PDB file of C-alpha atoms in Angstrom:
ATOM      1  CA  GLN A  11      32.900   1.957  13.000  1.00  0.00           C
ATOM      2  CA  VAL A  12      36.648   1.554  12.603  1.00  0.00           C
ATOM      3  CA  GLN A  13      39.143   0.794  15.341  1.00  0.00           C
ATOM      4  CA  LEU A  14      42.841   1.626  14.953  1.00  0.00           C
ATOM      5  CA  VAL A  15      45.715   0.280  17.042  1.00  0.00           C
ATOM      6  CA  GLU A  16      49.274   1.640  16.777  1.00  0.00           C
ATOM      7  CA  SER A  17      52.463  -0.007  17.959  1.00  0.00           C
ATOM      8  CA  GLY A  18      56.220   0.367  17.582  1.00  0.00           C
ATOM      9  CA  GLY A  19      56.946   3.580  19.474  1.00  0.00           C
ATOM     10  CA  GLY A  20      59.809   3.886  21.901  1.00  0.00           C
ATOM     11  CA  LEU A  21      63.029   5.641  22.871  1.00  0.00           C
ATOM     12  CA  VAL A  22      65.834   5.947  20.313  1.00  0.00           C
ATOM     13  CA  GLN A  23      69.022   7.966  19.919  1.00  0.00           C
ATOM     14  CA  PRO A  24      69.390  10.644  17.233  1.00  0.00           C
ATOM     15  CA  GLY A  25      70.134   8.999  13.895  1.00  0.00           C
ATOM     16  CA  GLY A  26      68.310   5.835  14.863  1.00  0.00           C
ATOM     17  CA  SER A  27      65.272   4.199  13.292  1.00  0.00           C
ATOM     18  CA  LEU A  28      61.812   2.993  14.297  1.00  0.00           C
ATOM     19  CA  ARG A  29      58.950   1.384  12.444  1.00  0.00           C
ATOM     20  CA  LEU A  30      55.408   2.166  13.523  1.00  0.00           C
ATOM     21  CA  SER A  31      52.487  -0.122  12.702  1.00  0.00           C
ATOM     22  CA  CYS A  32      48.764   0.544  12.521  1.00  0.00           C
ATOM     23  CA  VAL A  33      46.161  -2.193  12.264  1.00  0.00           C
ATOM     24  CA  ALA A  34      42.534  -1.390  11.504  1.00  0.00           C
ATOM     25  CA  SER A  35      39.500  -3.458  12.424  1.00  0.00           C
ATOM     26  CA  GLY A  36      35.752  -3.137  12.101  1.00  0.00           C
ATOM     27  CA  ASN A  37      34.362  -1.789   8.829  1.00  0.00           C
ATOM     28  CA  ILE A  38      37.773  -1.785   7.166  1.00  0.00           C
ATOM     29  CA  PHE A  39      36.404  -1.642   3.611  1.00  0.00           C
ATOM     30  CA  SER A  40      35.019   1.811   4.299  1.00  0.00           C
ATOM     31  CA  ILE A  41      38.581   3.152   4.607  1.00  0.00           C
ATOM     32  CA  ASP A  42      39.860   5.309   1.760  1.00  0.00           C
ATOM     33  CA  VAL A  43      42.952   7.192   2.893  1.00  0.00           C
ATOM     34  CA  MET A  44      45.144   6.386   5.888  1.00  0.00           C
ATOM     35  CA  GLY A  45      47.897   8.462   7.401  1.00  0.00           C
ATOM     36  CA  TRP A  46      50.140   9.291  10.309  1.00  0.00           C
ATOM     37  CA  TYR A  47      49.888  12.448  12.388  1.00  0.00           C
ATOM     38  CA  ARG A  48      51.993  13.588  15.324  1.00  0.00           C
ATOM     39  CA  GLN A  49      51.609  16.005  18.193  1.00  0.00           C
ATOM     40  CA  ALA A  50      54.398  17.354  20.384  1.00  0.00           C
ATOM     41  CA  PRO A  51      53.667  18.980  23.776  1.00  0.00           C
ATOM     42  CA  GLY A  52      52.337  22.495  23.328  1.00  0.00           C
ATOM     43  CA  LYS A  53      51.992  22.129  19.558  1.00  0.00           C
ATOM     44  CA  GLU A  54      49.168  21.414  17.131  1.00  0.00           C
ATOM     45  CA  ARG A  55      48.698  17.983  15.647  1.00  0.00           C
ATOM     46  CA  GLU A  56      50.285  17.825  12.200  1.00  0.00           C
ATOM     47  CA  LEU A  57      50.204  15.499   9.219  1.00  0.00           C
ATOM     48  CA  VAL A  58      53.362  13.424   8.817  1.00  0.00           C
ATOM     49  CA  ALA A  59      52.457  11.199   5.873  1.00  0.00           C
ATOM     50  CA  GLY A  60      49.402   9.886   4.057  1.00  0.00           C
ATOM     51  CA  ILE A  61      48.656   7.035   1.666  1.00  0.00           C
ATOM     52  CA  GLY A  62      45.669   6.051  -0.473  1.00  0.00           C
ATOM     53  CA  ARG A  63      44.481   2.632  -1.601  1.00  0.00           C
ATOM     54  CA  GLY A  64      46.322   3.033  -4.887  1.00  0.00           C
ATOM     55  CA  GLY A  65      49.598   3.679  -3.080  1.00  0.00           C
ATOM     56  CA  ARG A  66      49.784   7.430  -3.641  1.00  0.00           C
ATOM     57  CA  THR A  67      51.740   9.074  -0.843  1.00  0.00           C
ATOM     58  CA  GLU A  68      52.389  12.507   0.587  1.00  0.00           C
ATOM     59  CA  TYR A  69      54.851  13.706   3.214  1.00  0.00           C
ATOM     60  CA  ALA A  70      55.480  16.696   5.392  1.00  0.00           C
ATOM     61  CA  ASP A  71      58.540  18.589   4.201  1.00  0.00           C
ATOM     62  CA  SER A  72      60.227  17.993   7.553  1.00  0.00           C
ATOM     63  CA  VAL A  73      60.256  14.200   7.101  1.00  0.00           C
ATOM     64  CA  LYS A  74      60.762  13.818   3.329  1.00  0.00           C
ATOM     65  CA  ASP A  75      63.645  11.470   2.472  1.00  0.00           C
ATOM     66  CA  ARG A  76      63.722  10.197   6.065  1.00  0.00           C
ATOM     67  CA  PHE A  77      60.299   8.636   6.626  1.00  0.00           C
ATOM     68  CA  MET A  78      58.491   6.136   4.400  1.00  0.00           C
ATOM     69  CA  ILE A  79      54.799   5.279   4.601  1.00  0.00           C
ATOM     70  CA  SER A  80      53.469   2.007   3.229  1.00  0.00           C
ATOM     71  CA  ARG A  81      50.201   0.092   3.192  1.00  0.00           C
ATOM     72  CA  GLU A  82      50.408  -3.686   3.200  1.00  0.00           C
ATOM     73  CA  ASN A  83      46.659  -4.077   2.647  1.00  0.00           C
ATOM     74  CA  VAL A  84      43.412  -2.311   3.421  1.00  0.00           C
ATOM     75  CA  LYS A  85      43.883  -2.743   7.187  1.00  0.00           C
ATOM     76  CA  THR A  86      47.640  -2.574   7.827  1.00  0.00           C
ATOM     77  CA  MET A  87      49.871   0.478   7.515  1.00  0.00           C
ATOM     78  CA  TYR A  88      53.472   1.231   8.468  1.00  0.00           C
ATOM     79  CA  LEU A  89      55.678   4.261   8.992  1.00  0.00           C
ATOM     80  CA  GLN A  90      59.396   3.604   8.633  1.00  0.00           C
ATOM     81  CA  MET A  91      61.302   6.392  10.375  1.00  0.00           C
ATOM     82  CA  ASN A  92      65.017   6.772   9.664  1.00  0.00           C
ATOM     83  CA  SER A  93      67.644   9.343  10.655  1.00  0.00           C
ATOM     84  CA  LEU A  94      65.502  10.380  13.588  1.00  0.00           C
ATOM     85  CA  LYS A  95      66.007  13.804  15.139  1.00  0.00           C
ATOM     86  CA  PRO A  96      65.024  15.177  18.571  1.00  0.00           C
ATOM     87  CA  GLU A  97      62.467  17.334  16.744  1.00  0.00           C
ATOM     88  CA  ASP A  98      60.639  14.132  15.769  1.00  0.00           C
ATOM     89  CA  THR A  99      59.716  13.510  19.413  1.00  0.00           C
ATOM     90  CA  ALA A 100      55.938  13.386  19.655  1.00  0.00           C
ATOM     91  CA  VAL A 101      52.915  11.173  20.088  1.00  0.00           C
ATOM     92  CA  TYR A 102      52.199   9.580  16.727  1.00  0.00           C
ATOM     93  CA  TYR A 103      48.599   8.829  15.747  1.00  0.00           C
ATOM     94  CA  CYS A 104      47.168   6.565  13.083  1.00  0.00           C
ATOM     95  CA  ASN A 105      44.303   8.083  11.104  1.00  0.00           C
ATOM     96  CA  ALA A 106      41.783   6.567   8.698  1.00  0.00           C
ATOM     97  CA  LYS A 107      39.429   8.563   6.487  1.00  0.00           C
ATOM     98  CA  THR A 108      36.118   7.025   5.473  1.00  0.00           C
ATOM     99  CA  ILE A 109      32.908   8.171   3.815  1.00  0.00           C
ATOM    100  CA  TYR A 110      31.433   8.312   7.312  1.00  0.00           C
ATOM    101  CA  GLY A 111      34.180  10.408   8.865  1.00  0.00           C
ATOM    102  CA  PRO A 112      37.696  10.178  10.318  1.00  0.00           C
ATOM    103  CA  TYR A 113      38.931   7.703  12.924  1.00  0.00           C
ATOM    104  CA  TRP A 114      41.960   7.888  15.219  1.00  0.00           C
ATOM    105  CA  GLY A 115      44.138   5.479  17.131  1.00  0.00           C
ATOM    106  CA  GLN A 116      45.159   5.993  20.741  1.00  0.00           C
ATOM    107  CA  GLY A 117      48.663   7.182  19.852  1.00  0.00           C
ATOM    108  CA  THR A 118      52.136   5.833  20.463  1.00  0.00           C
ATOM    109  CA  GLN A 119      55.018   7.795  22.005  1.00  0.00           C
ATOM    110  CA  VAL A 120      58.218   8.339  20.037  1.00  0.00           C
ATOM    111  CA  THR A 121      61.121   9.906  21.934  1.00  0.00           C
ATOM    112  CA  VAL A 122      64.416  10.772  20.244  1.00  0.00           C
ATOM    113  CA  SER A 123      67.097  11.662  22.764  1.00  0.00           C
ATOM    114  CA  SER A 124      70.742  11.018  23.566  1.00  0.00           C
TER     115      SER A 124
END
C-alpha cells in the first residue's frame, strides 16, 4: 500500500507560478515511476509529466518548457509550474506506479484566472 498527499495548489493569475508537492508514505520502496496528471471539468484525465528513479522525465507537449518535474528522493516529488495559462486550470493528481499497481493522491485544485 502506498499513500500519496499533494499540496501547493491555489489561485494564480496568468503568467504566474506555482509549485506542487507530492509526498508518498507506506511501501515507498515499491515505487518505480511517479508522475503528475490533471483533469479539467468535462475532460479526460491526462498525463502532465512523469519521472523515474534515475531522473528520466517526460512531458506533455502543452507544458514543455513551462513545467518542470523533479524527484527529491523516493518519496518526494515536485511540479514547478511557470508561465501559467487559463488552460492549465484543473485538478492535479499525484500518481505512483509500483509492481503491485498504480496509486493516486486526492488531488489539488489549480485555478489560473485574472
